[in-house]
Amino acid sequence: MKSIAYGCGDVVVVGAVRNVEGVWEHVEIEGDFLGHGWATAYVRIKHVLRGNGARASVYARYSDHTYRAFARGQQYLLVLQPRNDRTYTIRSIQRWSSETRSKLARTCT
C-alpha cells in the first residue's frame, strides 16, 4: 500500500471542498489537448491531522484538466501547501475514510 506523502511545511486536513464559481485560470501548455488550468476552491476544515496555521476555512488552488465537481457533503483528505498570500495549493486530495488515514506517511519529507 503506497503511503500519502506530505512536505514538512504542508498542512494535512480533513474537510469539505467546493469550487469558487468563476475562478478558473487557463494555463497554456504546448501539446496539451485537454487544457489545464488553476481552479480555486473553498475548503472547510473539519480536522487538522498534520501541520499548523490553517484556519477553520481556507481558499486553495489546484491544477486540473476541468472544473472538478466535488461531492456535496463528502469529506476529503487534503495535503495543503501554504502560499505567500495566505492561501494554499492542494498537492493531494482523496476521499476521506478510516483506510485513507492509515495510508498517511508517518513523517514529512
PDB file of C-alpha atoms in Angstrom:
ATOM      1  CA  MET A   1       0.000   0.000   0.000  1.00  0.00           C
ATOM      2  CA  LYS A   2       1.528   3.337  -1.096  1.00  0.00           C
ATOM      3  CA  SER A   3       1.613   5.997   1.605  1.00  0.00           C
ATOM      4  CA  ILE A   4       0.399   9.578   1.128  1.00  0.00           C
ATOM      5  CA  ALA A   5       3.431  11.891   1.302  1.00  0.00           C
ATOM      6  CA  TYR A   6       3.410  15.463   2.597  1.00  0.00           C
ATOM      7  CA  GLY A   7       6.072  18.145   2.981  1.00  0.00           C
ATOM      8  CA  CYS A   8       7.279  19.357   6.381  1.00  0.00           C
ATOM      9  CA  GLY A   9       5.683  22.775   5.755  1.00  0.00           C
ATOM     10  CA  ASP A  10       2.398  21.318   4.476  1.00  0.00           C
ATOM     11  CA  VAL A  11      -0.862  21.078   6.374  1.00  0.00           C
ATOM     12  CA  VAL A  12      -2.801  17.797   6.143  1.00  0.00           C
ATOM     13  CA  VAL A  13      -6.513  18.177   6.815  1.00  0.00           C
ATOM     14  CA  VAL A  14      -9.891  16.508   6.515  1.00  0.00           C
ATOM     15  CA  GLY A  15     -12.565  18.783   5.153  1.00  0.00           C
ATOM     16  CA  ALA A  16     -15.299  19.571   2.676  1.00  0.00           C
ATOM     17  CA  VAL A  17     -14.408  21.212  -0.641  1.00  0.00           C
ATOM     18  CA  ARG A  18     -16.393  23.329  -3.061  1.00  0.00           C
ATOM     19  CA  ASN A  19     -15.277  25.309  -6.073  1.00  0.00           C
ATOM     20  CA  VAL A  20     -15.427  29.076  -6.075  1.00  0.00           C
ATOM     21  CA  GLU A  21     -17.686  29.906  -9.022  1.00  0.00           C
ATOM     22  CA  GLY A  22     -15.989  31.549 -11.960  1.00  0.00           C
ATOM     23  CA  VAL A  23     -12.432  31.334 -10.619  1.00  0.00           C
ATOM     24  CA  TRP A  24     -10.525  29.288 -13.197  1.00  0.00           C
ATOM     25  CA  GLU A  25      -7.332  30.432 -14.911  1.00  0.00           C
ATOM     26  CA  HIS A  26      -6.325  28.733 -18.169  1.00  0.00           C
ATOM     27  CA  VAL A  27      -2.662  27.680 -18.464  1.00  0.00           C
ATOM     28  CA  GLU A  28      -1.133  27.225 -21.949  1.00  0.00           C
ATOM     29  CA  ILE A  29       0.888  24.008 -22.217  1.00  0.00           C
ATOM     30  CA  GLU A  30       2.211  23.074 -25.656  1.00  0.00           C
ATOM     31  CA  GLY A  31       0.626  19.876 -26.956  1.00  0.00           C
ATOM     32  CA  ASP A  32      -1.966  19.796 -24.155  1.00  0.00           C
ATOM     33  CA  PHE A  33      -5.209  18.803 -25.883  1.00  0.00           C
ATOM     34  CA  LEU A  34      -7.333  18.562 -22.733  1.00  0.00           C
ATOM     35  CA  GLY A  35      -6.462  22.004 -21.414  1.00  0.00           C
ATOM     36  CA  HIS A  36      -5.084  22.717 -17.967  1.00  0.00           C
ATOM     37  CA  GLY A  37      -5.875  25.471 -15.571  1.00  0.00           C
ATOM     38  CA  TRP A  38      -5.783  26.642 -11.987  1.00  0.00           C
ATOM     39  CA  ALA A  39      -9.118  26.439 -10.198  1.00  0.00           C
ATOM     40  CA  THR A  40      -9.869  27.920  -6.787  1.00  0.00           C
ATOM     41  CA  ALA A  41     -11.740  26.008  -4.095  1.00  0.00           C
ATOM     42  CA  TYR A  42     -13.075  26.835  -0.650  1.00  0.00           C
ATOM     43  CA  VAL A  43     -12.021  24.255   1.967  1.00  0.00           C
ATOM     44  CA  ARG A  44     -13.970  23.996   5.214  1.00  0.00           C
ATOM     45  CA  ILE A  45     -11.598  22.205   7.591  1.00  0.00           C
ATOM     46  CA  LYS A  46     -13.031  19.642   9.991  1.00  0.00           C
ATOM     47  CA  HIS A  47      -9.763  18.184  11.393  1.00  0.00           C
ATOM     48  CA  VAL A  48      -6.093  19.099  11.089  1.00  0.00           C
ATOM     49  CA  LEU A  49      -4.076  15.862  11.033  1.00  0.00           C
ATOM     50  CA  ARG A  50      -0.571  17.303  10.490  1.00  0.00           C
ATOM     51  CA  GLY A  51       0.900  20.803  10.494  1.00  0.00           C
ATOM     52  CA  ASN A  52      -0.497  24.046  11.804  1.00  0.00           C
ATOM     53  CA  GLY A  53      -1.546  27.526  10.812  1.00  0.00           C
ATOM     54  CA  ALA A  54      -4.717  26.597   8.921  1.00  0.00           C
ATOM     55  CA  ARG A  55      -7.905  28.383   9.913  1.00  0.00           C
ATOM     56  CA  ALA A  56     -11.367  26.781  10.027  1.00  0.00           C
ATOM     57  CA  SER A  57     -11.790  27.568   6.339  1.00  0.00           C
ATOM     58  CA  VAL A  58      -9.268  28.465   3.642  1.00  0.00           C
ATOM     59  CA  TYR A  59      -9.022  29.131  -0.071  1.00  0.00           C
ATOM     60  CA  ALA A  60      -6.859  26.747  -2.065  1.00  0.00           C
ATOM     61  CA  ARG A  61      -5.987  26.409  -5.727  1.00  0.00           C
ATOM     62  CA  TYR A  62      -5.444  23.227  -7.671  1.00  0.00           C
ATOM     63  CA  SER A  63      -4.343  22.294 -11.174  1.00  0.00           C
ATOM     64  CA  ASP A  64      -6.852  20.299 -13.167  1.00  0.00           C
ATOM     65  CA  HIS A  65      -7.985  19.440 -16.696  1.00  0.00           C
ATOM     66  CA  THR A  66     -11.513  20.561 -15.971  1.00  0.00           C
ATOM     67  CA  TYR A  67     -13.515  22.380 -13.358  1.00  0.00           C
ATOM     68  CA  ARG A  68     -13.755  19.416 -10.982  1.00  0.00           C
ATOM     69  CA  ALA A  69     -17.051  18.640  -9.280  1.00  0.00           C
ATOM     70  CA  PHE A  70     -16.643  17.833  -5.599  1.00  0.00           C
ATOM     71  CA  ALA A  71     -19.383  15.758  -3.956  1.00  0.00           C
ATOM     72  CA  ARG A  72     -21.515  17.894  -1.654  1.00  0.00           C
ATOM     73  CA  GLY A  73     -21.137  16.786   1.968  1.00  0.00           C
ATOM     74  CA  GLN A  74     -18.200  14.452   1.149  1.00  0.00           C
ATOM     75  CA  GLN A  75     -15.135  14.706   3.355  1.00  0.00           C
ATOM     76  CA  TYR A  76     -11.698  14.693   1.719  1.00  0.00           C
ATOM     77  CA  LEU A  77      -8.131  14.196   2.917  1.00  0.00           C
ATOM     78  CA  LEU A  78      -6.127  17.154   1.562  1.00  0.00           C
ATOM     79  CA  VAL A  79      -2.426  17.942   1.573  1.00  0.00           C
ATOM     80  CA  LEU A  80      -2.230  21.743   1.502  1.00  0.00           C
ATOM     81  CA  GLN A  81       0.944  23.663   0.723  1.00  0.00           C
ATOM     82  CA  PRO A  82       0.940  27.236   2.138  1.00  0.00           C
ATOM     83  CA  ARG A  83       1.367  30.145  -0.289  1.00  0.00           C
ATOM     84  CA  ASN A  84       2.624  33.654   0.482  1.00  0.00           C
ATOM     85  CA  ASP A  85      -0.855  35.186   0.061  1.00  0.00           C
ATOM     86  CA  ARG A  86      -2.391  33.196   2.975  1.00  0.00           C
ATOM     87  CA  THR A  87      -3.992  30.709   0.577  1.00  0.00           C
ATOM     88  CA  TYR A  88      -2.893  27.145  -0.181  1.00  0.00           C
ATOM     89  CA  THR A  89      -2.140  24.887  -3.124  1.00  0.00           C
ATOM     90  CA  ILE A  90      -3.786  21.449  -2.996  1.00  0.00           C
ATOM     91  CA  ARG A  91      -0.944  18.970  -3.509  1.00  0.00           C
ATOM     92  CA  SER A  92      -3.062  15.863  -2.983  1.00  0.00           C
ATOM     93  CA  ILE A  93      -6.751  15.112  -2.494  1.00  0.00           C
ATOM     94  CA  GLN A  94      -8.545  11.834  -1.770  1.00  0.00           C
ATOM     95  CA  ARG A  95     -11.938  10.900  -0.442  1.00  0.00           C
ATOM     96  CA  TRP A  96     -11.688  10.525   3.316  1.00  0.00           C
ATOM     97  CA  SER A  97     -12.091   7.166   5.009  1.00  0.00           C
ATOM     98  CA  SER A  98     -10.522   5.452   8.009  1.00  0.00           C
ATOM     99  CA  GLU A  99      -8.436   3.465   5.500  1.00  0.00           C
ATOM    100  CA  THR A 100      -7.149   6.689   3.926  1.00  0.00           C
ATOM    101  CA  ARG A 101      -5.816   7.905   7.282  1.00  0.00           C
ATOM    102  CA  SER A 102      -3.780   4.724   7.722  1.00  0.00           C
ATOM    103  CA  LYS A 103      -2.074   5.456   4.396  1.00  0.00           C
ATOM    104  CA  LEU A 104      -0.747   8.848   5.575  1.00  0.00           C
ATOM    105  CA  ALA A 105       3.064   8.793   5.803  1.00  0.00           C
ATOM    106  CA  ARG A 106       4.366   8.787   9.378  1.00  0.00           C
ATOM    107  CA  THR A 107       6.812  11.644   8.796  1.00  0.00           C
ATOM    108  CA  CYS A 108       7.114  14.576   6.423  1.00  0.00           C
ATOM    109  CA  THR A 109       9.625  14.728   3.561  1.00  0.00           C
TER     110      THR A 109
END
